[in-house]
Amino acid sequence: MLNPLLTGFGSKLGDRWGSLLTSPALAFWMGGIIAWVWGHGGLAGPESGWQSLGRAWSRNLGSSLPAAAQALLVVLAVLLVAASTRLGEALTLTVLRLLEGYWPRWMSPVRAHLLALRGRAVDRRAERWRELARRRAHLTPAEYAEFAALNTSRACVPPAPRDRMPTKLGDVLKAAESRPHHRYGMDATVCWPHLWLSLPERAQADVAAARARLDDAARLWLWSLLFAMWATFTWWVLPVAWLGMAIGYRLAVAEAMQYGRLIQASFDLYRKDLYERLGWELPADPSQAYDTGKRLTAYLERGPLLDEASRRPV
């Protein structure tokens, strides 16, 4: 009877250890040790940093602590890595919002400047896209490739200029968030929790996997930023940290594009299920879908409107 339980526990423990060994937190602490060793004599030579580290351990801890206490230190080091991993997971949403461009009020001048710069670039790309679209049937192969790239970039920018964000990642996620409103009158931030519960398991798994990859990229950016603190030991830490931040951000943008496409596909394919579960009728006339979506959003956000006299839902 206990065998399945022990097997399941061992499997979960193995998965946990596997995720811990591949976590950016472990790379952060190991990188800190290597940076300290490098700054205290290098990795090789007659007086390497490893020898300095070994002598410091033997002098301060190795000869004065029993084996059980040294084993406890190892356990504490593992717990430190595990706690760091959980802290990084807890900060993921905050890091994502900062990368999107949701900054404190005192950074408003920086935000406004970046919005102006990005706005001019977006307008130039839009004008070029319109120019190519007018003669789409006569484009050269190079122009058609440019048109396809511009068409992809247009999908990563919110339709309304007021919704634009100061970063590319912010624009990608804001475009995915605002597109259901422009198509169906549905506010994604209000309707998404209800729509999520209406999705089939396969769709939920695909969306959750895309969001997990986006979170992993944000955590890579965070740990790369924190890795820069080891620059107090040696100089090469800074370019490594910058490279990790650049890779993390590019991965975050790529995963956000895929995540946004899945969000939009969920509204396209399964909004009818949401209407049915809530007891609403999806309008047969597409021209009425926008107004109905706005009323549905208001219903989910504030509840049904009540008649003032009877206090019954209108």
PDB file of C-alpha atoms in Angstrom:
ATOM      1  CA  MET A   1       0.000   0.000   0.000  1.00  0.00           C
ATOM      2  CA  LEU A   2       2.862   2.350   0.774  1.00  0.00           C
ATOM      3  CA  ASN A   3       4.796   1.540  -2.400  1.00  0.00           C
ATOM      4  CA  PRO A   4       2.728   3.819  -4.709  1.00  0.00           C
ATOM      5  CA  LEU A   5       2.920   6.578  -2.107  1.00  0.00           C
ATOM      6  CA  LEU A   6       6.687   6.260  -1.740  1.00  0.00           C
ATOM      7  CA  THR A   7       7.100   6.037  -5.487  1.00  0.00           C
ATOM      8  CA  GLY A   8       5.094   9.203  -6.025  1.00  0.00           C
ATOM      9  CA  PHE A   9       6.989  10.998  -3.257  1.00  0.00           C
ATOM     10  CA  GLY A  10      10.315   9.923  -4.746  1.00  0.00           C
ATOM     11  CA  SER A  11       9.232  11.079  -8.180  1.00  0.00           C
ATOM     12  CA  LYS A  12       8.181  14.502  -6.883  1.00  0.00           C
ATOM     13  CA  LEU A  13      11.408  14.791  -4.881  1.00  0.00           C
ATOM     14  CA  GLY A  14      13.429  13.886  -7.975  1.00  0.00           C
ATOM     15  CA  ASP A  15      11.580  16.479 -10.053  1.00  0.00           C
ATOM     16  CA  ARG A  16      12.190  19.074  -7.372  1.00  0.00           C
ATOM     17  CA  TRP A  17      15.891  18.272  -7.217  1.00  0.00           C
ATOM     18  CA  GLY A  18      16.082  18.340 -11.005  1.00  0.00           C
ATOM     19  CA  SER A  19      14.506  21.787 -11.174  1.00  0.00           C
ATOM     20  CA  LEU A  20      16.789  22.982  -8.366  1.00  0.00           C
ATOM     21  CA  LEU A  21      19.940  21.790 -10.138  1.00  0.00           C
ATOM     22  CA  THR A  22      18.913  23.615 -13.335  1.00  0.00           C
ATOM     23  CA  SER A  23      17.648  26.786 -11.664  1.00  0.00           C
ATOM     24  CA  PRO A  24      19.244  30.184 -12.348  1.00  0.00           C
ATOM     25  CA  ALA A  25      19.628  30.618  -8.581  1.00  0.00           C
ATOM     26  CA  LEU A  26      22.170  27.786  -8.420  1.00  0.00           C
ATOM     27  CA  ALA A  27      24.071  29.308 -11.351  1.00  0.00           C
ATOM     28  CA  PHE A  28      23.991  32.652  -9.515  1.00  0.00           C
ATOM     29  CA  TRP A  29      25.615  31.259  -6.352  1.00  0.00           C
ATOM     30  CA  MET A  30      28.086  29.058  -8.221  1.00  0.00           C
ATOM     31  CA  GLY A  31      29.031  32.036 -10.354  1.00  0.00           C
ATOM     32  CA  GLY A  32      29.599  34.049  -7.194  1.00  0.00           C
ATOM     33  CA  ILE A  33      31.991  31.392  -5.881  1.00  0.00           C
ATOM     34  CA  ILE A  34      33.880  31.305  -9.182  1.00  0.00           C
ATOM     35  CA  ALA A  35      34.075  35.120  -9.223  1.00  0.00           C
ATOM     36  CA  TRP A  36      35.491  35.124  -5.672  1.00  0.00           C
ATOM     37  CA  VAL A  37      38.045  32.461  -6.572  1.00  0.00           C
ATOM     38  CA  TRP A  38      39.016  34.372  -9.714  1.00  0.00           C
ATOM     39  CA  GLY A  39      39.469  37.566  -7.725  1.00  0.00           C
ATOM     40  CA  HIS A  40      41.677  35.830  -5.139  1.00  0.00           C
ATOM     41  CA  GLY A  41      44.321  34.332  -7.369  1.00  0.00           C
ATOM     42  CA  GLY A  42      42.552  32.894 -10.405  1.00  0.00           C
ATOM     43  CA  LEU A  43      41.480  29.355 -11.204  1.00  0.00           C
ATOM     44  CA  ALA A  44      44.958  27.869 -11.696  1.00  0.00           C
ATOM     45  CA  GLY A  45      48.582  28.492 -10.832  1.00  0.00           C
ATOM     46  CA  PRO A  46      50.772  27.956  -7.778  1.00  0.00           C
ATOM     47  CA  GLU A  47      48.571  30.157  -5.635  1.00  0.00           C
ATOM     48  CA  SER A  48      45.109  29.720  -7.135  1.00  0.00           C
ATOM     49  CA  GLY A  49      41.889  30.968  -5.637  1.00  0.00           C
ATOM     50  CA  TRP A  50      40.746  27.378  -5.085  1.00  0.00           C
ATOM     51  CA  GLN A  51      43.741  26.798  -2.787  1.00  0.00           C
ATOM     52  CA  SER A  52      42.937  29.991  -0.920  1.00  0.00           C
ATOM     53  CA  LEU A  53      39.342  28.869  -0.532  1.00  0.00           C
ATOM     54  CA  GLY A  54      40.410  25.415   0.691  1.00  0.00           C
ATOM     55  CA  ARG A  55      42.815  26.871   3.243  1.00  0.00           C
ATOM     56  CA  ALA A  56      40.185  29.329   4.476  1.00  0.00           C
ATOM     57  CA  TRP A  57      37.701  26.470   4.921  1.00  0.00           C
ATOM     58  CA  SER A  58      40.213  24.276   6.778  1.00  0.00           C
ATOM     59  CA  ARG A  59      41.432  27.108   8.970  1.00  0.00           C
ATOM     60  CA  ASN A  60      38.040  28.530   9.939  1.00  0.00           C
ATOM     61  CA  LEU A  61      35.621  25.608   9.729  1.00  0.00           C
ATOM     62  CA  GLY A  62      37.181  22.328   8.651  1.00  0.00           C
ATOM     63  CA  SER A  63      39.289  21.723  11.741  1.00  0.00           C
ATOM     64  CA  SER A  64      36.931  23.201  14.293  1.00  0.00           C
ATOM     65  CA  LEU A  65      33.587  21.663  13.259  1.00  0.00           C
ATOM     66  CA  PRO A  66      32.636  18.001  13.490  1.00  0.00           C
ATOM     67  CA  ALA A  67      31.511  16.106  10.421  1.00  0.00           C
ATOM     68  CA  ALA A  68      27.842  16.437  11.384  1.00  0.00           C
ATOM     69  CA  ALA A  69      28.158  20.221  11.570  1.00  0.00           C
ATOM     70  CA  GLN A  70      29.896  20.361   8.195  1.00  0.00           C
ATOM     71  CA  ALA A  71      27.082  18.244   6.722  1.00  0.00           C
ATOM     72  CA  LEU A  72      24.622  20.698   8.237  1.00  0.00           C
ATOM     73  CA  LEU A  73      26.397  23.547   6.464  1.00  0.00           C
ATOM     74  CA  VAL A  74      25.963  21.708   3.185  1.00  0.00           C
ATOM     75  CA  VAL A  75      22.250  21.284   3.916  1.00  0.00           C
ATOM     76  CA  LEU A  76      21.990  24.987   4.730  1.00  0.00           C
ATOM     77  CA  ALA A  77      23.658  25.816   1.417  1.00  0.00           C
ATOM     78  CA  VAL A  78      21.084  23.685  -0.414  1.00  0.00           C
ATOM     79  CA  LEU A  79      18.297  25.413   1.503  1.00  0.00           C
ATOM     80  CA  LEU A  80      19.779  28.778   0.544  1.00  0.00           C
ATOM     81  CA  VAL A  81      19.608  27.861  -3.138  1.00  0.00           C
ATOM     82  CA  ALA A  82      16.050  26.552  -2.722  1.00  0.00           C
ATOM     83  CA  ALA A  83      14.947  29.711  -0.890  1.00  0.00           C
ATOM     84  CA  SER A  84      16.579  31.872  -3.559  1.00  0.00           C
ATOM     85  CA  THR A  85      14.699  29.937  -6.231  1.00  0.00           C
ATOM     86  CA  ARG A  86      11.375  30.512  -4.473  1.00  0.00           C
ATOM     87  CA  LEU A  87      12.190  34.200  -4.026  1.00  0.00           C
ATOM     88  CA  GLY A  88      12.892  34.507  -7.745  1.00  0.00           C
ATOM     89  CA  GLU A  89       9.559  32.834  -8.503  1.00  0.00           C
ATOM     90  CA  ALA A  90       7.766  35.237  -6.156  1.00  0.00           C
ATOM     91  CA  LEU A  91       9.349  38.257  -7.882  1.00  0.00           C
ATOM     92  CA  THR A  92       8.567  37.067 -11.401  1.00  0.00           C
ATOM     93  CA  LEU A  93       5.362  39.086 -11.825  1.00  0.00           C
ATOM     94  CA  THR A  94       7.023  42.245 -10.500  1.00  0.00           C
ATOM     95  CA  VAL A  95       9.953  41.796 -12.868  1.00  0.00           C
ATOM     96  CA  LEU A  96       7.620  41.234 -15.806  1.00  0.00           C
ATOM     97  CA  ARG A  97       5.687  44.407 -15.071  1.00  0.00           C
ATOM     98  CA  LEU A  98       8.928  46.391 -14.859  1.00  0.00           C
ATOM     99  CA  LEU A  99      10.095  44.953 -18.177  1.00  0.00           C
ATOM    100  CA  GLU A 100       6.717  45.841 -19.687  1.00  0.00           C
ATOM    101  CA  GLY A 101       7.067  49.480 -18.637  1.00  0.00           C
ATOM    102  CA  TYR A 102       4.862  49.772 -15.561  1.00  0.00           C
ATOM    103  CA  TRP A 103       7.271  52.020 -13.678  1.00  0.00           C
ATOM    104  CA  PRO A 104       6.969  54.282 -10.604  1.00  0.00           C
ATOM    105  CA  ARG A 105       5.632  57.773 -11.052  1.00  0.00           C
ATOM    106  CA  TRP A 106       9.050  59.382 -10.603  1.00  0.00           C
ATOM    107  CA  MET A 107      10.136  57.663 -13.840  1.00  0.00           C
ATOM    108  CA  SER A 108       7.355  59.346 -15.829  1.00  0.00           C
ATOM    109  CA  PRO A 109       9.783  61.585 -17.807  1.00  0.00           C
ATOM    110  CA  VAL A 110      11.778  58.531 -18.905  1.00  0.00           C
ATOM    111  CA  ARG A 111       8.571  56.723 -19.819  1.00  0.00           C
ATOM    112  CA  ALA A 112       7.307  59.689 -21.848  1.00  0.00           C
ATOM    113  CA  HIS A 113      10.623  59.989 -23.705  1.00  0.00           C
ATOM    114  CA  LEU A 114      10.677  56.282 -24.594  1.00  0.00           C
ATOM    115  CA  LEU A 115       7.047  56.403 -25.688  1.00  0.00           C
ATOM    116  CA  ALA A 116       7.850  59.282 -28.028  1.00  0.00           C
ATOM    117  CA  LEU A 117      10.852  57.471 -29.501  1.00  0.00           C
ATOM    118  CA  ARG A 118       8.988  54.213 -29.964  1.00  0.00           C
ATOM    119  CA  GLY A 119       5.942  56.055 -31.293  1.00  0.00           C
ATOM    120  CA  ARG A 120       7.957  57.673 -34.074  1.00  0.00           C
ATOM    121  CA  ALA A 121       9.486  54.310 -34.993  1.00  0.00           C
ATOM    122  CA  VAL A 122       6.060  52.650 -35.025  1.00  0.00           C
ATOM    123  CA  ASP A 123       4.633  55.420 -37.215  1.00  0.00           C
ATOM    124  CA  ARG A 124       7.516  55.073 -39.698  1.00  0.00           C
ATOM    125  CA  ARG A 125       6.967  51.313 -39.933  1.00  0.00           C
ATOM    126  CA  ALA A 126       3.211  51.832 -40.360  1.00  0.00           C
ATOM    127  CA  GLU A 127       3.748  54.307 -43.174  1.00  0.00           C
ATOM    128  CA  ARG A 128       6.142  51.910 -44.897  1.00  0.00           C
ATOM    129  CA  TRP A 129       3.643  49.070 -44.449  1.00  0.00           C
ATOM    130  CA  ARG A 130       0.868  51.115 -46.064  1.00  0.00           C
ATOM    131  CA  GLU A 131       3.165  52.018 -48.947  1.00  0.00           C
ATOM    132  CA  LEU A 132       3.982  48.360 -49.604  1.00  0.00           C
ATOM    133  CA  ALA A 133       0.366  47.274 -49.093  1.00  0.00           C
ATOM    134  CA  ARG A 134      -0.843  49.624 -51.859  1.00  0.00           C
ATOM    135  CA  ARG A 135       1.271  47.771 -54.402  1.00  0.00           C
ATOM    136  CA  ARG A 136       1.262  44.381 -52.772  1.00  0.00           C
ATOM    137  CA  ALA A 137       0.627  42.519 -56.026  1.00  0.00           C
ATOM    138  CA  HIS A 138       3.794  43.933 -57.619  1.00  0.00           C
ATOM    139  CA  LEU A 139       6.325  43.595 -54.788  1.00  0.00           C
ATOM    140  CA  THR A 140       9.798  42.230 -55.399  1.00  0.00           C
ATOM    141  CA  PRO A 141      10.914  39.251 -53.249  1.00  0.00           C
ATOM    142  CA  ALA A 142      12.930  41.566 -51.000  1.00  0.00           C
ATOM    143  CA  GLU A 143       9.997  43.960 -50.603  1.00  0.00           C
ATOM    144  CA  TYR A 144       7.618  41.090 -49.899  1.00  0.00           C
ATOM    145  CA  ALA A 145       9.940  39.831 -47.137  1.00  0.00           C
ATOM    146  CA  GLU A 146      10.001  43.363 -45.713  1.00  0.00           C
ATOM    147  CA  PHE A 147       6.210  43.548 -45.932  1.00  0.00           C
ATOM    148  CA  ALA A 148       5.857  40.232 -44.051  1.00  0.00           C
ATOM    149  CA  ALA A 149       8.217  41.450 -41.322  1.00  0.00           C
ATOM    150  CA  LEU A 150       6.304  44.726 -40.999  1.00  0.00           C
ATOM    151  CA  ASN A 151       3.036  42.826 -40.875  1.00  0.00           C
ATOM    152  CA  THR A 152       4.371  40.753 -37.968  1.00  0.00           C
ATOM    153  CA  SER A 153       5.572  43.844 -36.121  1.00  0.00           C
ATOM    154  CA  ARG A 154       2.144  45.496 -36.515  1.00  0.00           C
ATOM    155  CA  ALA A 155       0.595  42.585 -34.627  1.00  0.00           C
ATOM    156  CA  CYS A 156       2.938  43.331 -31.721  1.00  0.00           C
ATOM    157  CA  VAL A 157       1.777  46.940 -31.257  1.00  0.00           C
ATOM    158  CA  PRO A 158      -1.527  47.951 -29.597  1.00  0.00           C
ATOM    159  CA  PRO A 159      -4.032  49.305 -32.138  1.00  0.00           C
ATOM    160  CA  ALA A 160      -4.715  52.461 -30.096  1.00  0.00           C
ATOM    161  CA  PRO A 161      -1.751  54.832 -29.526  1.00  0.00           C
ATOM    162  CA  ARG A 162      -2.909  55.469 -25.945  1.00  0.00           C
ATOM    163  CA  ASP A 163      -2.291  51.800 -25.148  1.00  0.00           C
ATOM    164  CA  ARG A 164       1.333  51.788 -26.267  1.00  0.00           C
ATOM    165  CA  MET A 165       4.055  50.936 -23.765  1.00  0.00           C
ATOM    166  CA  PRO A 166       7.648  52.210 -23.469  1.00  0.00           C
ATOM    167  CA  THR A 167       9.184  48.769 -24.105  1.00  0.00           C
ATOM    168  CA  LYS A 168       8.779  46.176 -26.840  1.00  0.00           C
ATOM    169  CA  LEU A 169       7.743  43.517 -24.332  1.00  0.00           C
ATOM    170  CA  GLY A 170       5.087  45.846 -22.973  1.00  0.00           C
ATOM    171  CA  ASP A 171       3.747  46.502 -26.469  1.00  0.00           C
ATOM    172  CA  VAL A 172       3.558  42.780 -27.252  1.00  0.00           C
ATOM    173  CA  LEU A 173       1.594  41.923 -24.118  1.00  0.00           C
ATOM    174  CA  LYS A 174      -0.563  45.059 -24.309  1.00  0.00           C
ATOM    175  CA  ALA A 175      -1.457  44.245 -27.923  1.00  0.00           C
ATOM    176  CA  ALA A 176      -2.572  40.755 -26.870  1.00  0.00           C
ATOM    177  CA  GLU A 177      -4.567  42.275 -24.022  1.00  0.00           C
ATOM    178  CA  SER A 178      -6.297  44.963 -26.110  1.00  0.00           C
ATOM    179  CA  ARG A 179      -7.045  42.943 -29.243  1.00  0.00           C
ATOM    180  CA  PRO A 180     -10.128  41.129 -27.796  1.00  0.00           C
ATOM    181  CA  HIS A 181     -11.598  44.516 -26.930  1.00  0.00           C
ATOM    182  CA  HIS A 182     -11.162  45.883 -30.446  1.00  0.00           C
ATOM    183  CA  ARG A 183     -12.580  42.718 -32.026  1.00  0.00           C
ATOM    184  CA  TYR A 184     -15.301  41.643 -29.633  1.00  0.00           C
ATOM    185  CA  GLY A 185     -15.737  44.466 -27.102  1.00  0.00           C
ATOM    186  CA  MET A 186     -14.395  42.168 -24.359  1.00  0.00           C
ATOM    187  CA  ASP A 187     -11.908  43.462 -21.811  1.00  0.00           C
ATOM    188  CA  ALA A 188      -9.268  40.723 -21.575  1.00  0.00           C
ATOM    189  CA  THR A 189      -8.245  41.556 -17.998  1.00  0.00           C
ATOM    190  CA  VAL A 190     -11.861  41.181 -16.840  1.00  0.00           C
ATOM    191  CA  CYS A 191     -12.975  38.270 -19.011  1.00  0.00           C
ATOM    192  CA  TRP A 192      -9.842  36.139 -19.042  1.00  0.00           C
ATOM    193  CA  PRO A 193     -10.271  34.413 -15.625  1.00  0.00           C
ATOM    194  CA  HIS A 194     -13.774  33.296 -16.628  1.00  0.00           C
ATOM    195  CA  LEU A 195     -12.688  32.302 -20.120  1.00  0.00           C
ATOM    196  CA  TRP A 196      -9.752  30.340 -18.687  1.00  0.00           C
ATOM    197  CA  LEU A 197     -12.126  28.159 -16.684  1.00  0.00           C
ATOM    198  CA  SER A 198     -14.095  27.500 -19.866  1.00  0.00           C
ATOM    199  CA  LEU A 199     -11.112  26.289 -21.888  1.00  0.00           C
ATOM    200  CA  PRO A 200     -10.567  22.579 -22.549  1.00  0.00           C
ATOM    201  CA  GLU A 201      -7.638  20.948 -20.795  1.00  0.00           C
ATOM    202  CA  ARG A 202      -5.439  20.889 -23.897  1.00  0.00           C
ATOM    203  CA  ALA A 203      -5.871  24.615 -24.465  1.00  0.00           C
ATOM    204  CA  GLN A 204      -5.193  25.331 -20.791  1.00  0.00           C
ATOM    205  CA  ALA A 205      -2.014  23.244 -20.955  1.00  0.00           C
ATOM    206  CA  ASP A 206      -0.761  25.098 -24.046  1.00  0.00           C
ATOM    207  CA  VAL A 207      -1.437  28.536 -22.528  1.00  0.00           C
ATOM    208  CA  ALA A 208       0.098  27.539 -19.176  1.00  0.00           C
ATOM    209  CA  ALA A 209       3.221  26.200 -20.895  1.00  0.00           C
ATOM    210  CA  ALA A 210       3.644  29.429 -22.872  1.00  0.00           C
ATOM    211  CA  ARG A 211       3.223  31.500 -19.708  1.00  0.00           C
ATOM    212  CA  ALA A 212       5.742  29.301 -17.852  1.00  0.00           C
ATOM    213  CA  ARG A 213       8.327  29.898 -20.583  1.00  0.00           C
ATOM    214  CA  LEU A 214       7.669  33.647 -20.366  1.00  0.00           C
ATOM    215  CA  ASP A 215       8.171  33.539 -16.590  1.00  0.00           C
ATOM    216  CA  ASP A 216      11.399  31.552 -17.010  1.00  0.00           C
ATOM    217  CA  ALA A 217      12.765  34.212 -19.358  1.00  0.00           C
ATOM    218  CA  ALA A 218      11.883  36.951 -16.857  1.00  0.00           C
ATOM    219  CA  ARG A 219      13.649  35.047 -14.071  1.00  0.00           C
ATOM    220  CA  LEU A 220      16.729  34.646 -16.279  1.00  0.00           C
ATOM    221  CA  TRP A 221      16.774  38.420 -16.717  1.00  0.00           C
ATOM    222  CA  LEU A 222      16.400  38.941 -12.964  1.00  0.00           C
ATOM    223  CA  TRP A 223      19.198  36.562 -11.957  1.00  0.00           C
ATOM    224  CA  SER A 224      21.456  38.016 -14.631  1.00  0.00           C
ATOM    225  CA  LEU A 225      20.869  41.473 -13.175  1.00  0.00           C
ATOM    226  CA  LEU A 226      21.655  40.209  -9.669  1.00  0.00           C
ATOM    227  CA  PHE A 227      24.747  38.427 -10.992  1.00  0.00           C
ATOM    228  CA  ALA A 228      26.298  41.853 -11.613  1.00  0.00           C
ATOM    229  CA  MET A 229      26.830  42.235  -7.845  1.00  0.00           C
ATOM    230  CA  TRP A 230      29.749  39.778  -8.076  1.00  0.00           C
ATOM    231  CA  ALA A 231      31.626  42.436 -10.073  1.00  0.00           C
ATOM    232  CA  THR A 232      33.115  43.472  -6.745  1.00  0.00           C
ATOM    233  CA  PHE A 233      35.384  40.410  -7.121  1.00  0.00           C
ATOM    234  CA  THR A 234      36.311  40.485 -10.811  1.00  0.00           C
ATOM    235  CA  TRP A 235      35.597  42.476 -13.958  1.00  0.00           C
ATOM    236  CA  TRP A 236      34.270  39.762 -16.306  1.00  0.00           C
ATOM    237  CA  VAL A 237      31.068  39.458 -14.278  1.00  0.00           C
ATOM    238  CA  LEU A 238      29.592  42.599 -15.872  1.00  0.00           C
ATOM    239  CA  PRO A 239      29.678  41.440 -19.521  1.00  0.00           C
ATOM    240  CA  VAL A 240      28.342  38.029 -18.475  1.00  0.00           C
ATOM    241  CA  ALA A 241      25.486  39.705 -16.580  1.00  0.00           C
ATOM    242  CA  TRP A 242      24.728  41.997 -19.535  1.00  0.00           C
ATOM    243  CA  LEU A 243      24.697  39.039 -21.931  1.00  0.00           C
ATOM    244  CA  GLY A 244      22.327  37.113 -19.652  1.00  0.00           C
ATOM    245  CA  MET A 245      19.982  40.096 -19.385  1.00  0.00           C
ATOM    246  CA  ALA A 246      19.973  40.556 -23.177  1.00  0.00           C
ATOM    247  CA  ILE A 247      19.231  36.881 -23.774  1.00  0.00           C
ATOM    248  CA  GLY A 248      16.542  36.842 -21.087  1.00  0.00           C
ATOM    249  CA  TYR A 249      14.796  39.883 -22.539  1.00  0.00           C
ATOM    250  CA  ARG A 250      14.873  38.569 -26.115  1.00  0.00           C
ATOM    251  CA  LEU A 251      13.494  35.242 -24.941  1.00  0.00           C
ATOM    252  CA  ALA A 252      10.792  37.077 -22.986  1.00  0.00           C
ATOM    253  CA  VAL A 253       9.714  39.012 -26.106  1.00  0.00           C
ATOM    254  CA  ALA A 254       9.621  35.834 -28.209  1.00  0.00           C
ATOM    255  CA  GLU A 255       7.638  33.907 -25.596  1.00  0.00           C
ATOM    256  CA  ALA A 256       5.289  36.862 -25.055  1.00  0.00           C
ATOM    257  CA  MET A 257       4.452  36.832 -28.770  1.00  0.00           C
ATOM    258  CA  GLN A 258       3.543  33.154 -28.594  1.00  0.00           C
ATOM    259  CA  TYR A 259       1.606  33.669 -25.359  1.00  0.00           C
ATOM    260  CA  GLY A 260      -0.292  36.581 -26.877  1.00  0.00           C
ATOM    261  CA  ARG A 261      -1.246  34.540 -29.934  1.00  0.00           C
ATOM    262  CA  LEU A 262      -2.635  31.807 -27.699  1.00  0.00           C
ATOM    263  CA  ILE A 263      -4.630  34.354 -25.691  1.00  0.00           C
ATOM    264  CA  GLN A 264      -6.153  35.750 -28.863  1.00  0.00           C
ATOM    265  CA  ALA A 265      -6.875  32.261 -30.203  1.00  0.00           C
ATOM    266  CA  SER A 266      -8.638  31.430 -26.942  1.00  0.00           C
ATOM    267  CA  PHE A 267     -10.987  34.382 -27.380  1.00  0.00           C
ATOM    268  CA  ASP A 268     -11.516  33.555 -31.061  1.00  0.00           C
ATOM    269  CA  LEU A 269     -12.344  29.891 -30.487  1.00  0.00           C
ATOM    270  CA  TYR A 270     -13.891  29.626 -27.030  1.00  0.00           C
ATOM    271  CA  ARG A 271     -15.715  32.863 -26.258  1.00  0.00           C
ATOM    272  CA  LYS A 272     -18.907  31.089 -27.325  1.00  0.00           C
ATOM    273  CA  ASP A 273     -18.385  28.614 -24.473  1.00  0.00           C
ATOM    274  CA  LEU A 274     -18.022  31.533 -22.060  1.00  0.00           C
ATOM    275  CA  TYR A 275     -21.300  33.031 -23.268  1.00  0.00           C
ATOM    276  CA  GLU A 276     -23.073  29.687 -22.868  1.00  0.00           C
ATOM    277  CA  ARG A 277     -21.711  29.012 -19.387  1.00  0.00           C
ATOM    278  CA  LEU A 278     -22.860  32.440 -18.246  1.00  0.00           C
ATOM    279  CA  GLY A 279     -26.297  31.953 -19.785  1.00  0.00           C
ATOM    280  CA  TRP A 280     -25.773  34.591 -22.465  1.00  0.00           C
ATOM    281  CA  GLU A 281     -26.547  34.199 -26.136  1.00  0.00           C
ATOM    282  CA  LEU A 282     -23.747  34.848 -28.583  1.00  0.00           C
ATOM    283  CA  PRO A 283     -25.154  37.289 -31.192  1.00  0.00           C
ATOM    284  CA  ALA A 284     -25.561  35.776 -34.627  1.00  0.00           C
ATOM    285  CA  ASP A 285     -24.936  39.121 -36.297  1.00  0.00           C
ATOM    286  CA  PRO A 286     -21.174  39.932 -36.138  1.00  0.00           C
ATOM    287  CA  SER A 287     -21.989  43.642 -36.099  1.00  0.00           C
ATOM    288  CA  GLN A 288     -23.622  43.193 -32.672  1.00  0.00           C
ATOM    289  CA  ALA A 289     -20.731  41.216 -31.181  1.00  0.00           C
ATOM    290  CA  TYR A 290     -18.862  44.337 -30.063  1.00  0.00           C
ATOM    291  CA  ASP A 291     -21.757  45.850 -28.100  1.00  0.00           C
ATOM    292  CA  THR A 292     -22.638  42.480 -26.576  1.00  0.00           C
ATOM    293  CA  GLY A 293     -19.019  41.988 -25.533  1.00  0.00           C
ATOM    294  CA  LYS A 294     -19.005  45.365 -23.801  1.00  0.00           C
ATOM    295  CA  ARG A 295     -22.161  44.457 -21.897  1.00  0.00           C
ATOM    296  CA  LEU A 296     -20.674  41.111 -20.924  1.00  0.00           C
ATOM    297  CA  THR A 297     -17.534  42.827 -19.635  1.00  0.00           C
ATOM    298  CA  ALA A 298     -19.639  45.210 -17.551  1.00  0.00           C
ATOM    299  CA  TYR A 299     -21.636  42.256 -16.218  1.00  0.00           C
ATOM    300  CA  LEU A 300     -18.488  40.377 -15.140  1.00  0.00           C
ATOM    301  CA  GLU A 301     -16.867  43.478 -13.700  1.00  0.00           C
ATOM    302  CA  ARG A 302     -19.774  45.031 -11.790  1.00  0.00           C
ATOM    303  CA  GLY A 303     -22.565  42.465 -11.837  1.00  0.00           C
ATOM    304  CA  PRO A 304     -25.985  42.793 -13.478  1.00  0.00           C
ATOM    305  CA  LEU A 305     -27.671  46.178 -13.745  1.00  0.00           C
ATOM    306  CA  LEU A 306     -30.673  46.434 -11.415  1.00  0.00           C
ATOM    307  CA  ASP A 307     -33.958  48.173 -12.057  1.00  0.00           C
ATOM    308  CA  GLU A 308     -34.288  51.007  -9.540  1.00  0.00           C
ATOM    309  CA  ALA A 309     -37.931  50.184  -8.694  1.00  0.00           C
ATOM    310  CA  SER A 310     -37.963  46.391  -8.555  1.00  0.00           C
ATOM    311  CA  ARG A 311     -34.245  45.825  -7.828  1.00  0.00           C
ATOM    312  CA  ARG A 312     -34.291  43.050 -10.388  1.00  0.00           C
ATOM    313  CA  PRO A 313     -31.670  42.537 -13.073  1.00  0.00           C
ATOM    314  CA  VAL A 314     -32.287  44.448 -16.274  1.00  0.00           C
TER     315      VAL A 314
END
